[in-house]
Structure formats: structure tokens, C-alpha cells
mmCIF file of C-alpha atoms in Angstrom:
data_model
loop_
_atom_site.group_PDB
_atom_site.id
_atom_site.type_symbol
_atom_site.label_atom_id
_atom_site.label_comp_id
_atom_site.label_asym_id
_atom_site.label_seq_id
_atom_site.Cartn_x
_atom_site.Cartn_y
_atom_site.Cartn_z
ATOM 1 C CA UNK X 487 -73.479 32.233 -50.581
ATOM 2 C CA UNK X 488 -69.815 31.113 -50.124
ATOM 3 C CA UNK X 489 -67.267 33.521 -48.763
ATOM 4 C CA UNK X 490 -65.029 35.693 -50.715
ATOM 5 C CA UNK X 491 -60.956 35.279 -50.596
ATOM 6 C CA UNK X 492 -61.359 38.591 -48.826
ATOM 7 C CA UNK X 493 -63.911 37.273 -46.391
ATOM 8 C CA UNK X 494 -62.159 34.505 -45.846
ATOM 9 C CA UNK X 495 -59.032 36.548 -44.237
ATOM 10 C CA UNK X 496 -61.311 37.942 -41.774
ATOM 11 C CA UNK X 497 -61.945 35.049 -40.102
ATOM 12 C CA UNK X 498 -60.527 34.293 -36.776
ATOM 13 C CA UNK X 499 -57.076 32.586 -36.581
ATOM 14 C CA UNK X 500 -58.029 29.305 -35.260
ATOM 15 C CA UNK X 501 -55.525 26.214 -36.561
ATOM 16 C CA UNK X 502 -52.737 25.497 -34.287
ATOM 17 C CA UNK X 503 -49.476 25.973 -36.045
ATOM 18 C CA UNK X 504 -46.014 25.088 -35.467
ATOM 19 C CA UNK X 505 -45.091 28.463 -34.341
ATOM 20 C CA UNK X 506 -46.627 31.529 -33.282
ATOM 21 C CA UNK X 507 -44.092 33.521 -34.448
ATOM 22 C CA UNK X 508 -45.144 35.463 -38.485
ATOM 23 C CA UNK X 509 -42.924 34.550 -41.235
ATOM 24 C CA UNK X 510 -41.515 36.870 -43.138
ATOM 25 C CA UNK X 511 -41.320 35.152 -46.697
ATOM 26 C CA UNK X 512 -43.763 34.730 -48.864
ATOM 27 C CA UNK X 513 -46.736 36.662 -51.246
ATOM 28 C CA UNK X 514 -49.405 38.833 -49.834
ATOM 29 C CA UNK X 515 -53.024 38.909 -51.585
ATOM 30 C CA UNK X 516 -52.138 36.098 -53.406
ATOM 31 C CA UNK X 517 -49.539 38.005 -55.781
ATOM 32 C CA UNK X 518 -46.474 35.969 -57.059
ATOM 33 C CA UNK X 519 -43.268 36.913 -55.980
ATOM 34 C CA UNK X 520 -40.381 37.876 -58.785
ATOM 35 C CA UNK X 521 -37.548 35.672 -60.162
ATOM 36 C CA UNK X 522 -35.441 37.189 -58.141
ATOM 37 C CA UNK X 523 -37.461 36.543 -54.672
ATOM 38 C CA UNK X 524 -37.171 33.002 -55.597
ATOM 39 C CA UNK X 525 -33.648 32.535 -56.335
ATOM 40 C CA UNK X 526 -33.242 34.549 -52.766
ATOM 41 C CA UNK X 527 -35.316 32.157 -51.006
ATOM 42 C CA UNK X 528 -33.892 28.994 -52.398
ATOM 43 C CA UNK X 529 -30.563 30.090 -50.521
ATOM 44 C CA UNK X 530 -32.312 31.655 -47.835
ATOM 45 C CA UNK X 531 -30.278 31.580 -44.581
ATOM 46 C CA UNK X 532 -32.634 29.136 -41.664
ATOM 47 C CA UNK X 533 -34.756 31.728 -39.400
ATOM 48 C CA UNK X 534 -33.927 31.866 -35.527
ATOM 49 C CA UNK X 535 -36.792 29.668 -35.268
ATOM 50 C CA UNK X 536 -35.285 27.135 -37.682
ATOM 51 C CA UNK X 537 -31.818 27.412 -36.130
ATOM 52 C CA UNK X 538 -33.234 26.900 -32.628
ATOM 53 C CA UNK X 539 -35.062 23.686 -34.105
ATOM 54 C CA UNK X 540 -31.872 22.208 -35.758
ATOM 55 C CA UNK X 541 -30.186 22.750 -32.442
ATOM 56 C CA UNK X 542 -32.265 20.059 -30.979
ATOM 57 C CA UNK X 543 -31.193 16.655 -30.284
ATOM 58 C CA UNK X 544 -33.115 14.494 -33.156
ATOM 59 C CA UNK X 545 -34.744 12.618 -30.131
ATOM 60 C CA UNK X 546 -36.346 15.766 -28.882
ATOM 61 C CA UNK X 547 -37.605 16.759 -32.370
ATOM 62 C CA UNK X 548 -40.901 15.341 -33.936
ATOM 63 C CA UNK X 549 -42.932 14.992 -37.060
ATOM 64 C CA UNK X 550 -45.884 15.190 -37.630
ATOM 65 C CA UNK X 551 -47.898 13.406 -40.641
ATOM 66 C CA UNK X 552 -50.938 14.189 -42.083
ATOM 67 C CA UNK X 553 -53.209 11.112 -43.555
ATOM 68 C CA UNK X 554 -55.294 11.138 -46.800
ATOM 69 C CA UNK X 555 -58.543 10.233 -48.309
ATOM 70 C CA UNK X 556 -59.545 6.835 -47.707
ATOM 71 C CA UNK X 557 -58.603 7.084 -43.892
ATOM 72 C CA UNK X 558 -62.016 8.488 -43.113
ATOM 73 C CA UNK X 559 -65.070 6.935 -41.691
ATOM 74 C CA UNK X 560 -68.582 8.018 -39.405
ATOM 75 C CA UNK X 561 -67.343 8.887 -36.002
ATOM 76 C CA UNK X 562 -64.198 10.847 -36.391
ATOM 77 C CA UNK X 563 -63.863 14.026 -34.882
ATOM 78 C CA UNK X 564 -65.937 12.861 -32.050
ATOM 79 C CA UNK X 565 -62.727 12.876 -29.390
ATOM 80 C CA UNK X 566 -61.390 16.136 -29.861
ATOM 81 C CA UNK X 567 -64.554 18.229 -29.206
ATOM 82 C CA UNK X 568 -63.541 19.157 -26.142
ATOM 83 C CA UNK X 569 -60.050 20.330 -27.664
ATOM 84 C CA UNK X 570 -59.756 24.086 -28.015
ATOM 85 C CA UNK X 571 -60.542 25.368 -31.369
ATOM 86 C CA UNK X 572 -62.089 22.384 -32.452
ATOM 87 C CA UNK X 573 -65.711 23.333 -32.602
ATOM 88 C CA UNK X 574 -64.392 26.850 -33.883
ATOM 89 C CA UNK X 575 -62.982 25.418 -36.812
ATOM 90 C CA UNK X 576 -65.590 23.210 -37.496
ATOM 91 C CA UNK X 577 -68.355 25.855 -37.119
ATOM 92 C CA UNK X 578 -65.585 28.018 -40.053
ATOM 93 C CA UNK X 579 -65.952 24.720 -42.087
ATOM 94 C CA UNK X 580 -69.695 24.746 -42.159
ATOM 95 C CA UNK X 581 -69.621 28.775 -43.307
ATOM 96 C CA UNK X 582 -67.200 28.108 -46.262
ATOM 97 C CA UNK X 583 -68.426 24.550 -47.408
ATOM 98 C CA UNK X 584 -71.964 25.720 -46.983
ATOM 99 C CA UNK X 585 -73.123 22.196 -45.308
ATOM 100 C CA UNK X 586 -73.114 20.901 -41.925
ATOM 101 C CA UNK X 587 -69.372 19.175 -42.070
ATOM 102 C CA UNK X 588 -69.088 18.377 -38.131
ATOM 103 C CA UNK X 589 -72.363 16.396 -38.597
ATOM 104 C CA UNK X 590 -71.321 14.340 -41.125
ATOM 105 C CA UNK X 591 -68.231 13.177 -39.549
ATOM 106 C CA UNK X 592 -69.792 12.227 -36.875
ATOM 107 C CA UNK X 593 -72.940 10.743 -38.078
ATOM 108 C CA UNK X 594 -73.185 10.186 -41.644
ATOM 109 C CA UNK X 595 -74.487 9.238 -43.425
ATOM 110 C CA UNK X 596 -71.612 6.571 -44.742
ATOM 111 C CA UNK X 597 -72.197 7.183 -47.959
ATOM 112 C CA UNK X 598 -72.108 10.749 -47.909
ATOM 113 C CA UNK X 599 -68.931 11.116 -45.942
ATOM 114 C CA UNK X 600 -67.367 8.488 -48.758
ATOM 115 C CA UNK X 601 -67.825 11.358 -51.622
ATOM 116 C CA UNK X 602 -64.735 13.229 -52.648
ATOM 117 C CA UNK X 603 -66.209 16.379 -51.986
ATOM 118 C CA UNK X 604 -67.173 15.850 -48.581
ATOM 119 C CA UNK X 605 -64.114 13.343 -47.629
ATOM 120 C CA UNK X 606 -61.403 15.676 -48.533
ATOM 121 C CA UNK X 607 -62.261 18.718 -46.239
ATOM 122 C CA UNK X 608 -63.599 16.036 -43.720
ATOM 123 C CA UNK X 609 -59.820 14.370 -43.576
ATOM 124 C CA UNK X 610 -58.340 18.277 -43.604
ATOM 125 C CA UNK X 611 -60.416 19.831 -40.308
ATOM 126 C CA UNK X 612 -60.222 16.708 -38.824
ATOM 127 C CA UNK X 613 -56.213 15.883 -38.540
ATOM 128 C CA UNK X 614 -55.549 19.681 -37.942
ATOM 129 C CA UNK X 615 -58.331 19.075 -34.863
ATOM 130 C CA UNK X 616 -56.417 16.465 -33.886
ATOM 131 C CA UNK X 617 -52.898 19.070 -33.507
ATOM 132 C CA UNK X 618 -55.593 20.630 -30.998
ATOM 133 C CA UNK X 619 -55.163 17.510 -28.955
ATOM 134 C CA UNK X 620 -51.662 16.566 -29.521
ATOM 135 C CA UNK X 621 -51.074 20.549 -28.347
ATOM 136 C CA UNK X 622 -53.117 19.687 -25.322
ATOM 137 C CA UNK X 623 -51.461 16.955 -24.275
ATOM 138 C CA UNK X 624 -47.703 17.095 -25.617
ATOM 139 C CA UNK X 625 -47.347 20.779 -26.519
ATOM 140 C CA UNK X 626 -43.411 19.990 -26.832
ATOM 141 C CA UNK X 627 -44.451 18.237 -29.393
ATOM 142 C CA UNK X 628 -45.648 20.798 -31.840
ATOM 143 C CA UNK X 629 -43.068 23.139 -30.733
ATOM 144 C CA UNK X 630 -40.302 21.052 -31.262
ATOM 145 C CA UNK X 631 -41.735 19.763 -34.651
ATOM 146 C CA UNK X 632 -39.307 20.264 -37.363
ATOM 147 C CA UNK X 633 -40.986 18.152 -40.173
ATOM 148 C CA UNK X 634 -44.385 17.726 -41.771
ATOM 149 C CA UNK X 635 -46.014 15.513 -44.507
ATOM 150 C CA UNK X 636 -49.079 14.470 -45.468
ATOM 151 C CA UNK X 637 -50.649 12.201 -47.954
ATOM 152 C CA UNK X 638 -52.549 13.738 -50.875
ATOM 153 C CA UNK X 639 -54.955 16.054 -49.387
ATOM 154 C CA UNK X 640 -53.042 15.627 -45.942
ATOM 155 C CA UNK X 641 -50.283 17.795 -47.567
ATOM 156 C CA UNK X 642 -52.793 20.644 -47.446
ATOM 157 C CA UNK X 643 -52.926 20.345 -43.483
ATOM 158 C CA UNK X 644 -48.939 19.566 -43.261
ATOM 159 C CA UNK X 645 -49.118 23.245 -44.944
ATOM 160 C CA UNK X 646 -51.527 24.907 -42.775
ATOM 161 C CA UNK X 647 -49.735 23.625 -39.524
ATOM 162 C CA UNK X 648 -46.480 24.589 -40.772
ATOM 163 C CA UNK X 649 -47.313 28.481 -41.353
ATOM 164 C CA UNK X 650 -47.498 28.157 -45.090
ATOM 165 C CA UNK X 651 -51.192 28.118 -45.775
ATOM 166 C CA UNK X 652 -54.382 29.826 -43.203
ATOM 167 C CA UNK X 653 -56.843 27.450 -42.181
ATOM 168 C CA UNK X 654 -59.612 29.261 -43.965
ATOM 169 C CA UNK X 655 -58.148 29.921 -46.839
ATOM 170 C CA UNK X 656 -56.725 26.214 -47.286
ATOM 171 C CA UNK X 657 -59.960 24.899 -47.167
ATOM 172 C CA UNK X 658 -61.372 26.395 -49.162
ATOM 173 C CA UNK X 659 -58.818 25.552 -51.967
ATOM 174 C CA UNK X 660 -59.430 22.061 -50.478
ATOM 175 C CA UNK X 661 -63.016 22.303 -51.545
ATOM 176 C CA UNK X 662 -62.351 23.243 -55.111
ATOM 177 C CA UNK X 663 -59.952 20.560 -55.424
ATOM 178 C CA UNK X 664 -62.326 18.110 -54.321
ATOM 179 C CA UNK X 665 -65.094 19.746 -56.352
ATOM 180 C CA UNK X 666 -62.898 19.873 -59.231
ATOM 181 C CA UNK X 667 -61.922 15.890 -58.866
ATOM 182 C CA UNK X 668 -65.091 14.908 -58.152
ATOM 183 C CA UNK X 669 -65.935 15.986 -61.588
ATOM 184 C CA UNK X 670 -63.340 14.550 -63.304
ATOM 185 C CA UNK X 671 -64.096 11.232 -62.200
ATOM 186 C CA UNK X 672 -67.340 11.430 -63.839
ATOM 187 C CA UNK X 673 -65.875 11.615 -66.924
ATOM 188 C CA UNK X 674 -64.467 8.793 -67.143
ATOM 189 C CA UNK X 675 -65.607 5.277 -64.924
ATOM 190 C CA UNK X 676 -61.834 5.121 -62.929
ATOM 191 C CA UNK X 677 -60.566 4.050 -59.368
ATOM 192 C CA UNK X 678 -58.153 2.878 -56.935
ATOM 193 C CA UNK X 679 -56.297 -0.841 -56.261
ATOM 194 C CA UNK X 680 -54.253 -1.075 -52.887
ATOM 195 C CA UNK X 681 -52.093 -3.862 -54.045
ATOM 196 C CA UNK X 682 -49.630 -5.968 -51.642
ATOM 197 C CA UNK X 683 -47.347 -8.209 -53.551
ATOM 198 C CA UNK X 684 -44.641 -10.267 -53.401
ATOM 199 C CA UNK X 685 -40.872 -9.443 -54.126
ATOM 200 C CA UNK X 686 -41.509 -10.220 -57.397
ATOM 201 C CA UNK X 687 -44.339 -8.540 -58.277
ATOM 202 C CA UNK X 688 -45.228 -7.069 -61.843
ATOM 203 C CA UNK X 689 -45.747 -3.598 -60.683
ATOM 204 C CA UNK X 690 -44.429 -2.040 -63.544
ATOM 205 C CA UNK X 691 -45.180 -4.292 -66.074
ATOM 206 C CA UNK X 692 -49.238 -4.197 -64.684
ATOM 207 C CA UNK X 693 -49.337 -0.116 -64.909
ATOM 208 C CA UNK X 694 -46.961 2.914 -66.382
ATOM 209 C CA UNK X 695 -46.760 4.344 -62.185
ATOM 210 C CA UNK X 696 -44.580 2.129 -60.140
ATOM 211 C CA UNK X 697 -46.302 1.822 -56.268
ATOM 212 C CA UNK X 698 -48.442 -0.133 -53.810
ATOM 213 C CA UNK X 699 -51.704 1.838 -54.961
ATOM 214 C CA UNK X 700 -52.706 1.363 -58.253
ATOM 215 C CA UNK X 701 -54.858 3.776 -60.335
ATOM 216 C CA UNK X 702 -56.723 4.116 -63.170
ATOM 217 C CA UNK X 703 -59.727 3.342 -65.989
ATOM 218 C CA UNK X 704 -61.995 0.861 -63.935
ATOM 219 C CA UNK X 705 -61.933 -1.610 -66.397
ATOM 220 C CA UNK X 706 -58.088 -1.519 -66.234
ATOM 221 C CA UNK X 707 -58.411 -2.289 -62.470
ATOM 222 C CA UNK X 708 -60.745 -4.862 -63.270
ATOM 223 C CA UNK X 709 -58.300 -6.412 -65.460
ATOM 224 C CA UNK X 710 -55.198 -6.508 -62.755
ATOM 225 C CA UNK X 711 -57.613 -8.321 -60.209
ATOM 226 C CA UNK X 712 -58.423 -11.062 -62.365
ATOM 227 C CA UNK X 713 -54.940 -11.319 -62.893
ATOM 228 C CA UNK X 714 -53.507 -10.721 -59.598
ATOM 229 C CA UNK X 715 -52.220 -14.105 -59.182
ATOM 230 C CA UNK X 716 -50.382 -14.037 -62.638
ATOM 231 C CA UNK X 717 -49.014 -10.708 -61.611
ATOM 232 C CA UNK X 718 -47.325 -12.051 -58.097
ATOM 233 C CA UNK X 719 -50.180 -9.933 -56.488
ATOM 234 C CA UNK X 720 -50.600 -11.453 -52.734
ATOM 235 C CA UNK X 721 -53.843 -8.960 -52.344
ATOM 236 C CA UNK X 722 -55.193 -6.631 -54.544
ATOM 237 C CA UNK X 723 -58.392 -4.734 -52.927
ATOM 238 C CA UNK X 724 -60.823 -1.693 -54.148
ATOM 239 C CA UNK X 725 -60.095 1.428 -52.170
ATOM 240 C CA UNK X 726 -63.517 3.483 -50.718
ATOM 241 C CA UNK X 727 -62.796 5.899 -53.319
ATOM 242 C CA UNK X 728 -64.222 6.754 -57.259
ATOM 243 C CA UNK X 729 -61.525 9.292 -58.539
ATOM 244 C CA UNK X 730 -57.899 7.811 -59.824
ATOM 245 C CA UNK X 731 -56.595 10.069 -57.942
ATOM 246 C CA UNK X 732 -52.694 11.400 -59.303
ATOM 247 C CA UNK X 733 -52.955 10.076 -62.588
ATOM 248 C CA UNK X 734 -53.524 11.945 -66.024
ATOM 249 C CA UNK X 735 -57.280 11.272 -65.589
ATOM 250 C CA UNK X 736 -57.157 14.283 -63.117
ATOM 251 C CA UNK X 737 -55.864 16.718 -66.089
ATOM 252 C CA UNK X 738 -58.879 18.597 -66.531
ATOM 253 C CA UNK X 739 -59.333 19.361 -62.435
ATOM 254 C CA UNK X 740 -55.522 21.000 -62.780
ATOM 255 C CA UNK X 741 -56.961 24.089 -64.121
ATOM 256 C CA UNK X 742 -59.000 25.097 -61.160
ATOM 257 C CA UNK X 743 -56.665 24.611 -58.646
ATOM 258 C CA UNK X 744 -54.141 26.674 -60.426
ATOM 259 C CA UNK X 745 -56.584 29.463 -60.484
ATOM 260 C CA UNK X 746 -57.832 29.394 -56.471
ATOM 261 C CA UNK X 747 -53.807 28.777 -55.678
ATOM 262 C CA UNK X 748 -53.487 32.154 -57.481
ATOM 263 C CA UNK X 749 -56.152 33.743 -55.482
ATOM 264 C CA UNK X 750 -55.156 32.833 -51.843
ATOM 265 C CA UNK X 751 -52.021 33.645 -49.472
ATOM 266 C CA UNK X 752 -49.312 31.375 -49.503
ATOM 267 C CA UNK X 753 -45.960 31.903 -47.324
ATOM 268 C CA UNK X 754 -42.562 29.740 -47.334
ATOM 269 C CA UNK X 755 -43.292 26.599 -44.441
ATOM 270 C CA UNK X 756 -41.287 27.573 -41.301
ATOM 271 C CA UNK X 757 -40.514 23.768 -40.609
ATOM 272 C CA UNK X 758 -39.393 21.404 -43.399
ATOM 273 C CA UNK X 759 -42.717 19.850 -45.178
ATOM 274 C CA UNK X 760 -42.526 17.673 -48.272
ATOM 275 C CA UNK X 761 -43.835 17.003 -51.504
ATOM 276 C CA UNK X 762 -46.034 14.034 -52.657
ATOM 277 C CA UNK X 763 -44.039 14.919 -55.974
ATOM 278 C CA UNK X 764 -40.963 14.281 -55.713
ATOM 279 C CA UNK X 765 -40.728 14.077 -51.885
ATOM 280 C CA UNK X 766 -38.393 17.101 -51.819
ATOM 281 C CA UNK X 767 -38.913 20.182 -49.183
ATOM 282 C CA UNK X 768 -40.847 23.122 -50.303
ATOM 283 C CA UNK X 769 -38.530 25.849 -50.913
ATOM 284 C CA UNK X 770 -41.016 28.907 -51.503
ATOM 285 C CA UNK X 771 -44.232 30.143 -52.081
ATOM 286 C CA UNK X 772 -43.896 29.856 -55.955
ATOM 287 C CA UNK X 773 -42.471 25.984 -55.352
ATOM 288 C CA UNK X 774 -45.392 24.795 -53.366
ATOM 289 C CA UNK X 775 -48.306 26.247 -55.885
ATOM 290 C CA UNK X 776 -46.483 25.159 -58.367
ATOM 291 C CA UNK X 777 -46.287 21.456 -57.352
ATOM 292 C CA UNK X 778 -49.972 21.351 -55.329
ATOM 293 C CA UNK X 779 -51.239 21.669 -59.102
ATOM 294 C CA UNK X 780 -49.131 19.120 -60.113
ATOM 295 C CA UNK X 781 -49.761 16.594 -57.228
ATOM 296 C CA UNK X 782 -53.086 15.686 -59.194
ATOM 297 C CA UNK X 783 -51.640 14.055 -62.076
ATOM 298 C CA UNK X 784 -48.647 12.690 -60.337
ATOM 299 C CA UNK X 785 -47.935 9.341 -58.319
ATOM 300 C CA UNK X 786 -47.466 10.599 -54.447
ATOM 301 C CA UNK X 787 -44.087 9.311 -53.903
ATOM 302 C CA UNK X 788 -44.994 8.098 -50.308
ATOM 303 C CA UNK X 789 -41.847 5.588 -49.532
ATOM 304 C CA UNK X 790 -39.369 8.009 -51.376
ATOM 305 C CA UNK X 791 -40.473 11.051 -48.648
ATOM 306 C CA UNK X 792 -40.582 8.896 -45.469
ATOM 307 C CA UNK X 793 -37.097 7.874 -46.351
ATOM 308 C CA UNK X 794 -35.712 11.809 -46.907
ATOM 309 C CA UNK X 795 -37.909 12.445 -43.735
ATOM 310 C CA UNK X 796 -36.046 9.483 -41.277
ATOM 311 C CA UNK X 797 -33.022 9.321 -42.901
ATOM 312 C CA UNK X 798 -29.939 9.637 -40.578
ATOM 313 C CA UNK X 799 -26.643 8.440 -39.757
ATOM 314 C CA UNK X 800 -25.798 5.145 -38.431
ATOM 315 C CA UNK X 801 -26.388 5.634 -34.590
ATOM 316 C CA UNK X 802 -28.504 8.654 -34.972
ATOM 317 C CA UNK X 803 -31.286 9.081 -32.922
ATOM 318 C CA UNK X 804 -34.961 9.188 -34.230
ATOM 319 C CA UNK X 805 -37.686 11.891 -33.772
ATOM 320 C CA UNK X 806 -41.182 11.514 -32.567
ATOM 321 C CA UNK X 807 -43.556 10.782 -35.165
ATOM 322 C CA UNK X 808 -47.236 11.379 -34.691
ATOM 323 C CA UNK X 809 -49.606 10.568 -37.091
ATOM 324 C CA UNK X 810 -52.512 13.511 -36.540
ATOM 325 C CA UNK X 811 -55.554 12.658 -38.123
ATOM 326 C CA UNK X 812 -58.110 9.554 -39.204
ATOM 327 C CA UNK X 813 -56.632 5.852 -39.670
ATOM 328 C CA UNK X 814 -53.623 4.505 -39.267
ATOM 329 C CA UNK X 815 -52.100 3.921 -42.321
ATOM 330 C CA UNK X 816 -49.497 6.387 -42.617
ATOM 331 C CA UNK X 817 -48.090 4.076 -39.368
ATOM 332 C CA UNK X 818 -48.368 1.592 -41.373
ATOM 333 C CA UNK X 819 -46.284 2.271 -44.254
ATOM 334 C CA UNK X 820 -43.764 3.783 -41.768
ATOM 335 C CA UNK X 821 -43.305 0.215 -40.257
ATOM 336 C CA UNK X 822 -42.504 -1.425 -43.475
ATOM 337 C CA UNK X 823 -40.237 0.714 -44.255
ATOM 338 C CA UNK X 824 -38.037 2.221 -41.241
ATOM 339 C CA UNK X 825 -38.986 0.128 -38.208
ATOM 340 C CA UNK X 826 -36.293 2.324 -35.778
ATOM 341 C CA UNK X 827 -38.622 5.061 -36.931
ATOM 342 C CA UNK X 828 -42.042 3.422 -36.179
ATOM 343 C CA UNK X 829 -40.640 2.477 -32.850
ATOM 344 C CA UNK X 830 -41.073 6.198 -31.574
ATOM 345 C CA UNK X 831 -44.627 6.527 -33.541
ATOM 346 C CA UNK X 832 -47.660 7.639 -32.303
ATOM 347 C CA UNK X 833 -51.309 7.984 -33.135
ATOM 348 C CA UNK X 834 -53.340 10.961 -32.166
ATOM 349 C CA UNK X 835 -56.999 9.409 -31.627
ATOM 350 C CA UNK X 836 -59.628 10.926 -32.974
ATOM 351 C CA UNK X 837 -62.551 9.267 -31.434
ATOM 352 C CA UNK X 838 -62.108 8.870 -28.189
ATOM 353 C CA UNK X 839 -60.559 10.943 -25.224
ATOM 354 C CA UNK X 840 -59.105 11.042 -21.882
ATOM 355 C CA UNK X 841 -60.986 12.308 -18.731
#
């Protein structure tokens, strides 16, 4: 009862995106473009729309970033109802996920909403709802965007808002990601470890991926708690989640998001919008299907793209950054590491809103 890829192009344009305007690169009915496309687009001249962007004062710019799983919890969604779009999009949702999705964000049950297949198209509709509200309030701000990221899954809605990706079609590739994760971690008993350490803590020598989330086997998490104190660990806590999420454990879900990525439309970004990767900007449609597949099985190099995001001459002015979606975290990391950033940061609530 799901929709087809061809259905799914027949639904209304709903997502807000950071321009209006149709972008001329890019593969149509999913087909890959040549060799030669590519080499052409890697040295691809900036559109008018890019030029007029890059004109701006970095002051008058923003960015936008898009949060993960793990940032969501029962009651989200219920401030930007009254957003245009918003019920639209979740009323899409419920069509191509085949469950009530609007529901369970804003009721539950907790448990439910926790699941990797639910969580990861709950984050998705939910930060690109909240662009509905940021566009409603501060539409200079999504016109004068000229950056996007997002964490994990959140790179799926960085992609959607920045032309690359249709709403529809994104999430539904969202689903079969999650789908496909989902089962992977019931192969094998794995998990998550947010870990806050001290200066001279055994990252590296406690795991093969260097970073401030740990994942892995379970009983290899088990392990580093019990010997979090050895390991310089100030705090090492369980994330809300059951997959290790961008690890080789993840192998086997590669293969179906290689195939849907195939299937749907995907168009060069018309802002800059970076990789979890290797935190470079996608260059082309070929570039960003080929490193969504690879995302799974790869540490999301969170710091490394914050820094190519913010960094700037001595002096130089910093955008507007607005974190769109559930949580704060992505605020969080940005104050540890560029406070003259965070000091123009902004969260777009998603529970409440103003009269």
C-alpha cells in the first residue's frame, strides 16, 4: 500500500526550500549523470542565485542546521501546527510511512517514537516543519541562507531545504534507511556511548573511531563504562538509541539505500551543504548518493564540518545560525567549539508558539 517513486512525484510541493528558483543541475528519474557531467559540475561556475548569496555581508547570511536521532521526544511538532505546510506535510508523511506519524510525535507512545524506524522520519518532517516557522517569522533568514548541515539523518533535511532532494521523495528514502538500520541492529546486540572526557582522554586507544560518541557491540560499550575512570572518561552515558549507528555494523543496511538512492531524483544543492563524511560540500548529484550510502558505516565528522562551516578570517563577521528542528544539541557542540559563532545562534522551537 506504499506509494510508488512515480506516485511519489505527484505529490504537492510542500517543504520550504532555500529558493524558489529550479536548478538546473542534476539527474531526472533517478538516472546517473555521465563522467563527463561530473567533471563539468565540479568546476561549475556559482548560479546568479549563488553569486547574489556570496555578495552578502557574512553577518546578513545564515545557516541553518539540521539535528539527528536522539534529539527527539513526545511533544514535538506540537508548535508549528499552525505554520503553513505543516499539517500538509505531515498528512504526506502518514500516506508514505503508512502510520499515523503526526500522532506519534505528539503523543506517543515514548517507546514507540524511540524506534529507529519511527524516530528517523519523526526528526526529518519535524526540523523541515520547523523552516515553516523560521520562514514565518524571519523569512530573510531562509533567503539569505547560504549553508546547511545536519547530523546523520538531519543531512537528509539539510538536502531537501537546499533544493537537492523533494520532500516526498526524501522520506521515503528516509524510511528505508531507517527500516534497513533497524534491521541491522538486530543482528547483532550494539549501541551508542556519548562520552565527555578530559584532555587526556583515551579516545583512541578505547575504540578504532576517534569522537565524543562512541559506537559499537554492546558488550564493548559495556566494557568502556566500567572503565571510564581508567580511560580519563568524566561521563560516559547510553544514548536513547539501539543501532551503532556509522560503524561497520551498518554494512548490510548499505545495500538498500544504494538501491532507493538510485530510484529517486537528486539535483546539485543550490546553497553549500556538507557531508557527515568528510565534512566537505556536496559537489553533484553523483557526490551526494555516493556518500549518503557511505554515511552509514562512517564516523559523522561533526567538529571537522562546523569548523569548514564558521571558519573565517580574523575580524570576519559571523552568520546567523539556527538550529531547525528537536533538541538542542547541535547548539551545543557549536559552543564548545566556536563560541563567536554560538553567539549569533538560535533555536527554532518546536513546541511551543507565539500568539
Amino acid at each position: 500500500g506504499y506509494p510508488s517513486i512515480t506516485e511519489l512525484r505527484s505529490f504537492p510541493f510542500l517543504c520550504r526550500k532555500v529558493s524558489n528558483n529550479p536548478h538546473q543541475h542534476g539527474s531526472q528519474n533517478g538516472t546517473q549523470a555521465s563522467p563527463e557531467t561530473k567533471d563539468q559540475l565540479l568546476e561549475n561556475e556559482p548560479t546568479e542565485e549563488e553569486q547574489r548569496r556570496l555578495k552578502k555581508k557574512p553577518s546578513e547570511c545564515s545557516v541553518l542546521l539540521f539535528p539527528g536521532q536522539g534529539s527527539q521526544f513526545v511533544g514535538m511538532g506540537r508548535g508549528l501546527l499552525k505554520y503553513r505546510n505543516v499539517k500538509d506535510m505531515f498528512g504526506v508523511a502518514q500516506k508514505i510511512l503508512g502510520y499515523d506519524l503526526l500522532s506519534l510525535c505528539l503523543d506517543g507512545p515514548e517507546e514507540e517514537l524511540m524506534k529507529t524506524v519511527h524516530c528517523q522520519p519523526a526528526v526529518f518532517v519535524t526540523s523541515l516543519a520547523a523552516v515553516e516557522r523560521l520562514n514565518h517569522e524571519n523569512p530573510a533568514a531562509i533567503e539569505n541562507c547560504v549553508a546547511a548541515a545536519g547530523f546523520s539523518v538531519g543531512e537528509f533535511a539539510a538536502l531537501v531545504f537546499s533544493g537537492a532532494m523533494d520532500f516526498a521523495e526524501a522520506l521515503y528514502v528516509v524510511k528505508v534507511r531507517a527500516e534497513a538500520m533497524q534491521k541491522a541492529s538486530e543482528l547483532i546486540p550494539s549501541g551508542m556511548l556519548s562520552v565527555m572526557g578530559r584532555p587526556q582522554a583515551k579516545y583512541k586507544h578505547a575504540c578504532l573511531q576517534d569522537g565524543r560518541v562512541i559506537a559499537g557491540h554492546k558488550e564493548a560499550l559495556d566494557f568502556l563504562q566500567q572503565k571510564s575512570r581508567k580511560l580519563h572518561f568524566l561521563r560516559a552515558r547510553p544514548l536513547p538509541v539501539s543501532v551503532a549507528f556509522h560503524t561497520a555494523l551498518m554494512e548490510s543496511a548499505t545495500e538498500p539505500l544504494r538501491d532507493v538512492l538510485r530510484q529517486v531524483e537528486v539535483r546539485r544543492p543550490e546553497i553549500n551543504v556538507y557531508s557527515n563524511v568528510d565534512a566537505k560540500r556536496y559537489m553533484h548529484e553523483g557526490h551526494v548518493r555516493r556518500q549518503l550510502a557511505k554515511q552509514l558505516v562512517s564516523p559523522v565528522k561533526w567538529e571537522q564540518t562546523l569548523h569548514e562551516v564558521f571558519e573565517r578570517t580574523q575580524g570576519q563577521s559571523f552568520p546567523h545560525t539556527y538550529e531547525v528542528g528537536p533538541g538542542k544539541q547541535l547548539g551545543v557542540t557549536l559552543q564548545k567549539c566556536n563560541m563567536k559563532a554560538y553567539k549569533s545562534y538560535t533555536h527554532v522551537d518546536v513546541t511551543t508558539h507565539d500568539d
